[in-house]
Each structure stands twice: as structure tokens, then as C-alpha cells.
GROMACS .gro file of N, CA and C in nm:
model
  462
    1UNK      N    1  -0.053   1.333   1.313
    1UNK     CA    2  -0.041   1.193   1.279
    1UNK      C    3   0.096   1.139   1.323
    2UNK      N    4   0.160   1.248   1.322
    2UNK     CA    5   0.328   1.173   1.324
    2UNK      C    6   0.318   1.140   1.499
    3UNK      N    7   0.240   1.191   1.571
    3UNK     CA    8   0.284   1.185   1.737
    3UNK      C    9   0.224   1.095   1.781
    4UNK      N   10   0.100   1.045   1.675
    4UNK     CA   11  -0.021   0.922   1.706
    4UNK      C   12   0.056   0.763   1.694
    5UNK      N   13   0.138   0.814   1.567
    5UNK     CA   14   0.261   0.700   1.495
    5UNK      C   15   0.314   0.650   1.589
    6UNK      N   16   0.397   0.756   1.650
    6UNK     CA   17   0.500   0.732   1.780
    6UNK      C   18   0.477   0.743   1.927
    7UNK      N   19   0.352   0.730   1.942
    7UNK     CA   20   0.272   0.690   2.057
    7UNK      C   21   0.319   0.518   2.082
    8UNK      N   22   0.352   0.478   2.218
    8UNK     CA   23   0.424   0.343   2.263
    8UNK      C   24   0.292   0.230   2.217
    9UNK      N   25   0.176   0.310   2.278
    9UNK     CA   26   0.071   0.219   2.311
    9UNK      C   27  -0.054   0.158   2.180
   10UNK      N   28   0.010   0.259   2.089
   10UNK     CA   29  -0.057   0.253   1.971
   10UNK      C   30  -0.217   0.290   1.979
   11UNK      N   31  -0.280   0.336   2.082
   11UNK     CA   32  -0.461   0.387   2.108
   11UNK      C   33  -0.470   0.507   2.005
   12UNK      N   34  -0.365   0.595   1.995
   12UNK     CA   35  -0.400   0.722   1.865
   12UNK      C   36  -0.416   0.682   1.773
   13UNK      N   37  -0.327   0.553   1.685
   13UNK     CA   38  -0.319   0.511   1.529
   13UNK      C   39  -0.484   0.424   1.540
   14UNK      N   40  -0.510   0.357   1.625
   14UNK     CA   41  -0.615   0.269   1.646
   14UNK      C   42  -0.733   0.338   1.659
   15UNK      N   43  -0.741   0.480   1.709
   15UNK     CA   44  -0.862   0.586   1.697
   15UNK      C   45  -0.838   0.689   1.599
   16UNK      N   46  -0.735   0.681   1.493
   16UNK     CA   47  -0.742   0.728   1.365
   16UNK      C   48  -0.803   0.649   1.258
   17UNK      N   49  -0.704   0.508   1.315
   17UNK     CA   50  -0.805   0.400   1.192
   17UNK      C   51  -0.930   0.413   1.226
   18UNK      N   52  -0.988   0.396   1.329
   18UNK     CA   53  -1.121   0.374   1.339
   18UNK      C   54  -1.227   0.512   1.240
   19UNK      N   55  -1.157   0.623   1.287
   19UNK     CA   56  -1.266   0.689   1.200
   19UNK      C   57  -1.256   0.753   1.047
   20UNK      N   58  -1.125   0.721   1.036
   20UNK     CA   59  -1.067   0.712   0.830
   20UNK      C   60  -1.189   0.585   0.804
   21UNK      N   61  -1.217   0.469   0.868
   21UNK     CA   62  -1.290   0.390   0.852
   21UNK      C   63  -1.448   0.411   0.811
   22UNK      N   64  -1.418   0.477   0.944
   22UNK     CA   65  -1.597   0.507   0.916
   22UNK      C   66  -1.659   0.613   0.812
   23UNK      N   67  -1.570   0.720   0.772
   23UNK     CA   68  -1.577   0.763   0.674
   23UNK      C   69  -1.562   0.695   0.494
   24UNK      N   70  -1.419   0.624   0.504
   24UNK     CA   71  -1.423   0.573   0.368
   24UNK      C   72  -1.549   0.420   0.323
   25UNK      N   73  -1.591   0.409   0.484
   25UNK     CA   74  -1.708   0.308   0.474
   25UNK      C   75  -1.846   0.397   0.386
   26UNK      N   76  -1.837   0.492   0.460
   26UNK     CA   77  -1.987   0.587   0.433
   26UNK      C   78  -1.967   0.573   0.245
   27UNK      N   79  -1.856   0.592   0.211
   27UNK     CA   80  -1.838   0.681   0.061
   27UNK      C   81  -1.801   0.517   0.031
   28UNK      N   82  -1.769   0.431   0.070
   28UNK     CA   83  -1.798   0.290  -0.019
   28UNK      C   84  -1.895   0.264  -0.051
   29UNK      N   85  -1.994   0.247   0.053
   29UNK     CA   86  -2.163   0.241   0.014
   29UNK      C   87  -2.248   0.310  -0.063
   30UNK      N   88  -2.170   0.398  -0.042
   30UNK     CA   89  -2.274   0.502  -0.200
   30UNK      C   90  -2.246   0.471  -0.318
   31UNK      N   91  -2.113   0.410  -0.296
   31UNK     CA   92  -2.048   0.396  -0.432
   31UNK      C   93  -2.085   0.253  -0.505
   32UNK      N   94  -2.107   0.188  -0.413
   32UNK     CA   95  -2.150   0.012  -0.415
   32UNK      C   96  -2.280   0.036  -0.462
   33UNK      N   97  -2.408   0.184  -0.377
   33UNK     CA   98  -2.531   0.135  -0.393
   33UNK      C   99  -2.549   0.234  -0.547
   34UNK      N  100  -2.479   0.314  -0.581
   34UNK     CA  101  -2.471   0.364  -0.701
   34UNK      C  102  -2.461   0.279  -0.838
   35UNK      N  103  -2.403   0.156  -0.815
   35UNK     CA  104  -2.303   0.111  -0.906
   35UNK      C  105  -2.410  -0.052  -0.893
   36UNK      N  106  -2.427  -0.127  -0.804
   36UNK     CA  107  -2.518  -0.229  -0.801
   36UNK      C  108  -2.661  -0.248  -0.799
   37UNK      N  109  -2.766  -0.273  -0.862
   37UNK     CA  110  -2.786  -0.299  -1.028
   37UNK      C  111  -2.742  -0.175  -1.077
   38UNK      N  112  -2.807  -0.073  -1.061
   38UNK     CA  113  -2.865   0.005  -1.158
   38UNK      C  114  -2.752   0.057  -1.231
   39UNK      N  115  -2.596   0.056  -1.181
   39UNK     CA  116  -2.530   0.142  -1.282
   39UNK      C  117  -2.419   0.015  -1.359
   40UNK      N  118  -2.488  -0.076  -1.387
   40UNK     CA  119  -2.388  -0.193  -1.425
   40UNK      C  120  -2.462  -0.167  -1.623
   41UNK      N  121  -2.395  -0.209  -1.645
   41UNK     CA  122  -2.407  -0.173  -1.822
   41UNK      C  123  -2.549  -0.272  -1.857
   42UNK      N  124  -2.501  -0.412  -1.830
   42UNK     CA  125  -2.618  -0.496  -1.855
   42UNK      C  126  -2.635  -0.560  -1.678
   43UNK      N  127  -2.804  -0.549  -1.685
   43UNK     CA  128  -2.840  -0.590  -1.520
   43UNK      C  129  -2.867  -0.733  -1.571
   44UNK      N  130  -2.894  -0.782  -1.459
   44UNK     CA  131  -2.974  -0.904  -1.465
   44UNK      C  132  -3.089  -0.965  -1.486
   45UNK      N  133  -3.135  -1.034  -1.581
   45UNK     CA  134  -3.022  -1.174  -1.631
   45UNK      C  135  -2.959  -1.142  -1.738
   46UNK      N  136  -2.953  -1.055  -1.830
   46UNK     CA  137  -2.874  -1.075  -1.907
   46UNK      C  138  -2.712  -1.050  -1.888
   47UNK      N  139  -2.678  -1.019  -1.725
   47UNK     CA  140  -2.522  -0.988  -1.663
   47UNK      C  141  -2.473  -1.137  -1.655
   48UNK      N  142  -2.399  -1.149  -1.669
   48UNK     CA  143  -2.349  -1.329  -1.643
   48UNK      C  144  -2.308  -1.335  -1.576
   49UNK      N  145  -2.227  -1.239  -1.469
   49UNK     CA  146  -2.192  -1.252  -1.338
   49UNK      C  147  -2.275  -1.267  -1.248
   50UNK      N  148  -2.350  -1.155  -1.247
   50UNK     CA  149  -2.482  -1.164  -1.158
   50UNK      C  150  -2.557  -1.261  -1.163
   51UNK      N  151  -2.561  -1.347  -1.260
   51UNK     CA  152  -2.627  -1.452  -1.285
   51UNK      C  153  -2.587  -1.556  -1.204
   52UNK      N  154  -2.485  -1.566  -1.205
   52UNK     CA  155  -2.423  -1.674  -1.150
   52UNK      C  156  -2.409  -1.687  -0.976
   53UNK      N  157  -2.406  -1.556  -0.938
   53UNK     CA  158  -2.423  -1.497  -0.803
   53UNK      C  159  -2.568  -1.517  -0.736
   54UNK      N  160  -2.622  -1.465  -0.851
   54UNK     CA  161  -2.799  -1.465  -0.768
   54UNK      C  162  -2.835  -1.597  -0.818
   55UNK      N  163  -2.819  -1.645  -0.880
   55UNK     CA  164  -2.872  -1.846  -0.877
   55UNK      C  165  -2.788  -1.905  -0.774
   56UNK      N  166  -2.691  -1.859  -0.727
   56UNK     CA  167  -2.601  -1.895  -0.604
   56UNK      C  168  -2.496  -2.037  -0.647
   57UNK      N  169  -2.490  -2.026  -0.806
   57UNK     CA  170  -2.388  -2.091  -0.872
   57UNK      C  171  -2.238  -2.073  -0.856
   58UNK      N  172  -2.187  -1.972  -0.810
   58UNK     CA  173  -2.088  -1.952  -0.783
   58UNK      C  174  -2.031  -1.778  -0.736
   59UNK      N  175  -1.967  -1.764  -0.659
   59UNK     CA  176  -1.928  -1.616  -0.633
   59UNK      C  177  -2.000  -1.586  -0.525
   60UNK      N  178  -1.987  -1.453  -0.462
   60UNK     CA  179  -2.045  -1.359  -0.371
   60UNK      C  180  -2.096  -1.208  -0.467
   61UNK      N  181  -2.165  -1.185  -0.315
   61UNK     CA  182  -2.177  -0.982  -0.363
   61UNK      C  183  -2.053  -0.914  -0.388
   62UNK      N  184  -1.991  -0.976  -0.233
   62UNK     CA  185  -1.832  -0.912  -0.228
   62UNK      C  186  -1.780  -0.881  -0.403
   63UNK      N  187  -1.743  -1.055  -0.432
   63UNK     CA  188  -1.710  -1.048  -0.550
   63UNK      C  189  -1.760  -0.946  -0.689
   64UNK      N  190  -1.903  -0.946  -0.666
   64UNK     CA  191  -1.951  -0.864  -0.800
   64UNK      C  192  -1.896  -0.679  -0.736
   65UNK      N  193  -1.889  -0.673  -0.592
   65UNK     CA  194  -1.881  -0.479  -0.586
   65UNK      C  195  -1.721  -0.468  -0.616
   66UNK      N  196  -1.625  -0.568  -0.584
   66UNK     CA  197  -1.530  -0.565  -0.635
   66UNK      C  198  -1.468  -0.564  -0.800
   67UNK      N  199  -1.562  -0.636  -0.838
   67UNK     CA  200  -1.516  -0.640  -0.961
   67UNK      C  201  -1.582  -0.493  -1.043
   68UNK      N  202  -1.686  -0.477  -1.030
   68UNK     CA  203  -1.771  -0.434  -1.102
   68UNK      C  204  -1.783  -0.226  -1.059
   69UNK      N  205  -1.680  -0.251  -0.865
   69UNK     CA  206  -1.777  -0.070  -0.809
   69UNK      C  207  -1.600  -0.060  -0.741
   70UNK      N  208  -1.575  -0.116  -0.664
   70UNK     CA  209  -1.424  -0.062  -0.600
   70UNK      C  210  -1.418  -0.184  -0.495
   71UNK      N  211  -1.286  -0.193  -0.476
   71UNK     CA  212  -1.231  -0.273  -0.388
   71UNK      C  213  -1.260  -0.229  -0.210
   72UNK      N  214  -1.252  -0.091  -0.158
   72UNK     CA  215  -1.265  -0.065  -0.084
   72UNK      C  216  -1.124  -0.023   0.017
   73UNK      N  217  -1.206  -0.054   0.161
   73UNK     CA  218  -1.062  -0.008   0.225
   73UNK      C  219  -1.006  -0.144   0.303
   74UNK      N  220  -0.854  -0.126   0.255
   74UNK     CA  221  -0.790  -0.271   0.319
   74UNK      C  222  -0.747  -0.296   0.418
   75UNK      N  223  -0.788  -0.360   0.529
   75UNK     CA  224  -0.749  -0.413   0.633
   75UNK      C  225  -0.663  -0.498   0.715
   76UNK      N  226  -0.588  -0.495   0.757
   76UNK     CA  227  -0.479  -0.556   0.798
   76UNK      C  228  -0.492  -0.621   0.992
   77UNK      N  229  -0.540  -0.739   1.012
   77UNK     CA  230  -0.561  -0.772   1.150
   77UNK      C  231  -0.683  -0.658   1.199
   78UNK      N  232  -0.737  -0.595   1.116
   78UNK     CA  233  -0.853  -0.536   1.178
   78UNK      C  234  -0.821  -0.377   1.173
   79UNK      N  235  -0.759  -0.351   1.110
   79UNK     CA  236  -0.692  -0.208   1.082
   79UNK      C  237  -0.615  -0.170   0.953
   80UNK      N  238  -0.620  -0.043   0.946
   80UNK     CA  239  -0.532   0.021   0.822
   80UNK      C  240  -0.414  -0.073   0.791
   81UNK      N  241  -0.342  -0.070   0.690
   81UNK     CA  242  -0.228  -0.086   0.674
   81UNK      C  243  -0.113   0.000   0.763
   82UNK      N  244  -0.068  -0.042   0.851
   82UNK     CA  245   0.050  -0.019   0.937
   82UNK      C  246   0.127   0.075   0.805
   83UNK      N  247   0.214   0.217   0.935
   83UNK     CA  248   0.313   0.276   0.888
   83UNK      C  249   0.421   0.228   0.930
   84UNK      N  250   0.521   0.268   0.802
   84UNK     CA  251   0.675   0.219   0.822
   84UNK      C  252   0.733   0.326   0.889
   85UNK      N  253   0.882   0.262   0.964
   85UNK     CA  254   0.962   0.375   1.091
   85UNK      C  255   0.934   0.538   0.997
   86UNK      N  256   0.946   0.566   0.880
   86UNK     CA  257   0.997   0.626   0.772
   86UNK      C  258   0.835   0.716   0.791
   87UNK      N  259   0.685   0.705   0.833
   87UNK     CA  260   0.578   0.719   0.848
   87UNK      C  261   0.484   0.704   0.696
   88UNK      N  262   0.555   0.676   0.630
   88UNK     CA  263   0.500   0.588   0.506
   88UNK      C  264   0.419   0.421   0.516
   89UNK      N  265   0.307   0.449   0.406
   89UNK     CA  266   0.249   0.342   0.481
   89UNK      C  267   0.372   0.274   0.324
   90UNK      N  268   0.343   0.279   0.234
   90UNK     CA  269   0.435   0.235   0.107
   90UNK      C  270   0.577   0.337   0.048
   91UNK      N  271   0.646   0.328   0.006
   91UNK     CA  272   0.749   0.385  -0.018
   91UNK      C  273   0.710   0.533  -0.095
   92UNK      N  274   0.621   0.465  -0.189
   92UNK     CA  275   0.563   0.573  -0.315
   92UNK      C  276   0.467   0.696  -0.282
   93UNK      N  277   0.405   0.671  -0.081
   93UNK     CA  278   0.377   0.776  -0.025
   93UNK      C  279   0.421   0.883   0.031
   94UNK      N  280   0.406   1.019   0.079
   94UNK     CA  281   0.475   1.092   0.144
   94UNK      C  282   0.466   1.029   0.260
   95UNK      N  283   0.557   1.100   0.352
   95UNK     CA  284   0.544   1.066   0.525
   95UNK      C  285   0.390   1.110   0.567
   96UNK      N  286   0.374   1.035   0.661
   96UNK     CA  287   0.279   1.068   0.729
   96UNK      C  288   0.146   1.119   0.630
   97UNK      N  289   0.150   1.086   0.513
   97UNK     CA  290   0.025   1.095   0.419
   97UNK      C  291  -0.118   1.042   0.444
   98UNK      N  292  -0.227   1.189   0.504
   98UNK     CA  293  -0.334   1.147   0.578
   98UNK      C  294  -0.458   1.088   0.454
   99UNK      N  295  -0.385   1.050   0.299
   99UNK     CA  296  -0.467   1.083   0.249
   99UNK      C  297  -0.536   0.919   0.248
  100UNK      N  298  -0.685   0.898   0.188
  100UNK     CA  299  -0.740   0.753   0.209
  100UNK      C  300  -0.709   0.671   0.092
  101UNK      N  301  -0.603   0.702   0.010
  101UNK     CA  302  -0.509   0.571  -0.079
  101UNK      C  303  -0.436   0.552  -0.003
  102UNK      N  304  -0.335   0.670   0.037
  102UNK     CA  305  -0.222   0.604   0.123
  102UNK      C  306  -0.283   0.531   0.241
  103UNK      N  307  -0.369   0.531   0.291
  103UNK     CA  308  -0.383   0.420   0.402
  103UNK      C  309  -0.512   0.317   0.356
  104UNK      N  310  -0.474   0.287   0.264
  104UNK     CA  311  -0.520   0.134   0.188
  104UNK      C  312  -0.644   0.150   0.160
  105UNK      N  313  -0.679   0.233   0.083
  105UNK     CA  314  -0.796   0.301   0.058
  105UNK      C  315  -0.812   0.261  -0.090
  106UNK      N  316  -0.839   0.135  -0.132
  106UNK     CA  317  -0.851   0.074  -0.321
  106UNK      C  318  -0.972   0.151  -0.396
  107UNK      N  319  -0.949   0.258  -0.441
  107UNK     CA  320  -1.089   0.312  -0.502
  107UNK      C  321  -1.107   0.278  -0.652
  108UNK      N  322  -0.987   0.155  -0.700
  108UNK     CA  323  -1.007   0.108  -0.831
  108UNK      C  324  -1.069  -0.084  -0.850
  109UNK      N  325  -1.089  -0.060  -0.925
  109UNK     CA  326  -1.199  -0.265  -0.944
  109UNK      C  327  -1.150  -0.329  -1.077
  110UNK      N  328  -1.161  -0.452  -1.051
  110UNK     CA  329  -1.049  -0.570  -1.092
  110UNK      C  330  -1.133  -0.542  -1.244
  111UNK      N  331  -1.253  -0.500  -1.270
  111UNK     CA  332  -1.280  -0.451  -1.380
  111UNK      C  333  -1.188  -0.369  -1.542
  112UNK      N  334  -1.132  -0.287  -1.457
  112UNK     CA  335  -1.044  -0.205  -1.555
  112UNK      C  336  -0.893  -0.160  -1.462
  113UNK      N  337  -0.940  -0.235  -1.391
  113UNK     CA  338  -0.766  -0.258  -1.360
  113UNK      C  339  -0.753  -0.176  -1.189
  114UNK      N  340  -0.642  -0.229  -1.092
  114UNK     CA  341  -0.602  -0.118  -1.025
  114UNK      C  342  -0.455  -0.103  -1.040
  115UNK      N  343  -0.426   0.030  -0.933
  115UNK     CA  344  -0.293   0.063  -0.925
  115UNK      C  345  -0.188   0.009  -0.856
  116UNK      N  346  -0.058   0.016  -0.864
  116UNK     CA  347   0.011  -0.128  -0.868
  116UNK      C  348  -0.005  -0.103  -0.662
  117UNK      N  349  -0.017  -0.014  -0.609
  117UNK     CA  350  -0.006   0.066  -0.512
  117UNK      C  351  -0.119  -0.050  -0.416
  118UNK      N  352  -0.259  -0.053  -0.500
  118UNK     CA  353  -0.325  -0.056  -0.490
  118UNK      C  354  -0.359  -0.211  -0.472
  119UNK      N  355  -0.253  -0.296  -0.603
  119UNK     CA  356  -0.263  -0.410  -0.584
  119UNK      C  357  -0.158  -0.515  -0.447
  120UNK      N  358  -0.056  -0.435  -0.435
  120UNK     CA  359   0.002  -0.465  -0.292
  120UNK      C  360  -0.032  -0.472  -0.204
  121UNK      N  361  -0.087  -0.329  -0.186
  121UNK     CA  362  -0.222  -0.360  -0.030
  121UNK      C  363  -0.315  -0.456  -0.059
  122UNK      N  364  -0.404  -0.491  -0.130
  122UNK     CA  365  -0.466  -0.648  -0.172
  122UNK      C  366  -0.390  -0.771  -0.114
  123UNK      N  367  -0.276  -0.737  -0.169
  123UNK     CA  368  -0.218  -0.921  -0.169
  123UNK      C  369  -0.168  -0.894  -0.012
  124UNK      N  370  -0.123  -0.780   0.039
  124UNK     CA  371  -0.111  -0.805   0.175
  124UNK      C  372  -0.193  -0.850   0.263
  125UNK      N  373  -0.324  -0.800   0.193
  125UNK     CA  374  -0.447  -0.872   0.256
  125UNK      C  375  -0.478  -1.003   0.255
  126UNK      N  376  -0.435  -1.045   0.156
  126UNK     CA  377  -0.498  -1.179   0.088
  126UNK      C  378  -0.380  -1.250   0.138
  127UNK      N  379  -0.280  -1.198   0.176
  127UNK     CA  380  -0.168  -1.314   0.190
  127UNK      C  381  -0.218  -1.371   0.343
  128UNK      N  382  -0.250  -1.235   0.466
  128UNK     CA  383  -0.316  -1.243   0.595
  128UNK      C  384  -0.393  -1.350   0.583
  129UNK      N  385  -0.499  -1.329   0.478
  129UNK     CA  386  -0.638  -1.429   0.507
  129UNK      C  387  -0.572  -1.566   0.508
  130UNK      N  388  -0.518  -1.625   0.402
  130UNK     CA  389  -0.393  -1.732   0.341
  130UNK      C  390  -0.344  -1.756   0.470
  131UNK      N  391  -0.265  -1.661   0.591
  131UNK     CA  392  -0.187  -1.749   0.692
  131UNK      C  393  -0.296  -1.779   0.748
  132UNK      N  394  -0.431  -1.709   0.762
  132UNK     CA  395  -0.514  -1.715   0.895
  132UNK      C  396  -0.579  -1.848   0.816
  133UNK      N  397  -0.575  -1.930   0.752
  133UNK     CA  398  -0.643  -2.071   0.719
  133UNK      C  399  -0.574  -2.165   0.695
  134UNK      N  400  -0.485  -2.129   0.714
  134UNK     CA  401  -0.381  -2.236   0.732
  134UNK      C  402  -0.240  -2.225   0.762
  135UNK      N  403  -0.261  -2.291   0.917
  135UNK     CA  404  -0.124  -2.233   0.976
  135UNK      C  405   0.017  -2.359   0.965
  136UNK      N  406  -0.035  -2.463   0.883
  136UNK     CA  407   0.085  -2.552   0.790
  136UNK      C  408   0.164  -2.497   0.700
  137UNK      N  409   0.083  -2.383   0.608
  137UNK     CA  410   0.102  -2.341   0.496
  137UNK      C  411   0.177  -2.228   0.556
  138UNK      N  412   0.162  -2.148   0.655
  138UNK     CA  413   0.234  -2.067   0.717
  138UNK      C  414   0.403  -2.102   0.722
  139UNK      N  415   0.363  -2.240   0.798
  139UNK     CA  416   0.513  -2.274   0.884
  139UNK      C  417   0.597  -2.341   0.769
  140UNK      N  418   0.534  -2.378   0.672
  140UNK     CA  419   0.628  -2.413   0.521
  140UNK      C  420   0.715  -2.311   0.470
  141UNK      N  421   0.613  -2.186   0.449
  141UNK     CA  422   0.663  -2.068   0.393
  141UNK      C  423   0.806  -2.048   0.460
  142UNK      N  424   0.771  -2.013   0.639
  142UNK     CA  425   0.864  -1.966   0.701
  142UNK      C  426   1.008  -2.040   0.711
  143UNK      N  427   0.944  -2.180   0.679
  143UNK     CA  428   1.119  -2.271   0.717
  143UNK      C  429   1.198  -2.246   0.605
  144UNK      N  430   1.098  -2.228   0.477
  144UNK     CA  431   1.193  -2.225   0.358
  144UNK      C  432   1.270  -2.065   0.312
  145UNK      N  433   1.138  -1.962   0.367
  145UNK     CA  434   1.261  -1.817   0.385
  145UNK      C  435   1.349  -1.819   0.459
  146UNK      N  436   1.340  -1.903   0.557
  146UNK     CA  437   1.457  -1.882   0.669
  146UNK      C  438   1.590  -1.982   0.632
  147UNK      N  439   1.546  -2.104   0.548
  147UNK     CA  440   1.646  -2.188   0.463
  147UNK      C  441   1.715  -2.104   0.359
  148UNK      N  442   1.668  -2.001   0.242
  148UNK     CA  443   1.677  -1.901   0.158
  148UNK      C  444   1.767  -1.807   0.243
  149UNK      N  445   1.696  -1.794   0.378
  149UNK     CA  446   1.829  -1.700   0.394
  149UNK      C  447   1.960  -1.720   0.458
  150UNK      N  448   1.952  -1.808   0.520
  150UNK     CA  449   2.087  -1.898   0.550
  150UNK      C  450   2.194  -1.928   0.456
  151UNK      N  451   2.065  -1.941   0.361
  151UNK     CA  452   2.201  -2.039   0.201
  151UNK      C  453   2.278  -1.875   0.130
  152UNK      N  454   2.207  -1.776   0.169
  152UNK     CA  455   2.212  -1.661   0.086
  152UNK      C  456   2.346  -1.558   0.194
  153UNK      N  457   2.315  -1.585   0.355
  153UNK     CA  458   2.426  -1.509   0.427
  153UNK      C  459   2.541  -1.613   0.458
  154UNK      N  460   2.542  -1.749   0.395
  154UNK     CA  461   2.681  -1.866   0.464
  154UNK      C  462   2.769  -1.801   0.273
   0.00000   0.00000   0.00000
């Protein structure tokens, strides 16, 4: 992993993600088709989520396997969460850690909570989706960190 890291062209990290992918995909779906109806406490109608989903009142599937089975694996521009120079994808990992948390692998649901690990890679995600819909909201952010940091190095 460490020589795939430090490959110029990046094709090794990009044919590692690809098949950590296709694996933690396989073991999401079992886990989704395990867990949606049949292993939810109360099914539907008496679920109020589901209710609200399958009358098409509000929410997605997404929403109910998240809440209800695991978040899954997080994506970043179409890939793992990028490693740092250090080969950590987060600080709290070892180097070069092949394991599928450390590379944004959420196997916990907004149900009973995840790990804080767990909730970073999320919002990194969610912050992505956030620039990719609006690139005003982008260029606000950026003038005012870059104002923040001016006022912070004068």
C-alpha cells in the first residue's frame, strides 16, 4: 500500500479503491438486505419512518438503511478518503492501515450513534456534496477563511 500511496500517477490507490469497494459494497448489501424490513423492530405501517418513505411523504431508502442498517463506505470525488503524506487516512489510524474503517468504511447508523472517526468522514462527505451545489456558497466560505487568515498572520 505504501508504494501504491507514492506512486506519481495515482492508478495503484485508484485500483485499490476500486476493489476495497467492491468488497465493502458486497457486505453492505447483506447488511441493508438483512436489516430492511425484516430485521427492523416494528415493519410497516406501524414503522413511522417507513411510513413516511413508502407514502413518499418525505425521506429516501438511502435515508431509512442509514439510519436504521449502516452508513456504508464514504466517498470522496468518487473514491476512498485520500491518505495523508504521514499514510494515514485520519490521525487516529496507523500508517498505511489496510483496514475498511480506516478507509471510510461507516459500519455504524445514526440510529445508536457513530464513531467520532466515523462522523468526520460523513461531514467530509457532506461538506463535498454542499460545494458540489453550490459554488456561491463555496466562494463565500473561501474569501472569509482566507480573510480569517490574514487577520490571524498580520
Amino acid at each position: 500500500m505504501q508504494e501504491a500511496h507514492h506512486n506519481k500517477d495515482g492508478s495503484d490507490m485508484k485500483q485499490l479503491d476500486l476493489s476495497m469497494k467492491k468488497k465493502t459494497d458486497h457486505y453492505q448489501d447483506l447488511i441493508n438486505k438483512a436489516c430492511i424490513p425484516f430485521g427492523l423492530l416494528k415493519r410497516f405501517p406501524d414503522n413511522n419512518l417507513q411510513l413516511m418513505v413508502q407514502s413518499g411523504a418525505k425521506g429516501s431508502s438511502v435515508n431509512c438503511m442509514q439510519i436504521s442498517c449502516l452508513l456504508g463506505q464514504i466517498e470522496l470525488e468518487g473514491r476512498r478518503p485520500p491518505l495523508m503524506l504521514s499514510g494515514r487516512s485520519l490521525p487516529s489510524f496507523l500508517p498505511y492501515d489496510t483496514s475498511p474503517r480506516a478507509g471510510g468504511f461507516v459500519d455504524g447508523r445514526f440510529l445508536t450513534g457513530i464513531r467520532p472517526q466515523e462522523y468526520f468522514f460523513h461531514c467530509m462527505a457532506g461538506r463535498e456534496v454542499q460545494l458540489q451545489k453550490d459554488n456561491a456558497y463555496y466562494d463565500k466560505i473561501s474569501d472569509a477563511n482566507i480573510q480569517r487568515l490574514f487577520y490571524v498572520l498580520v
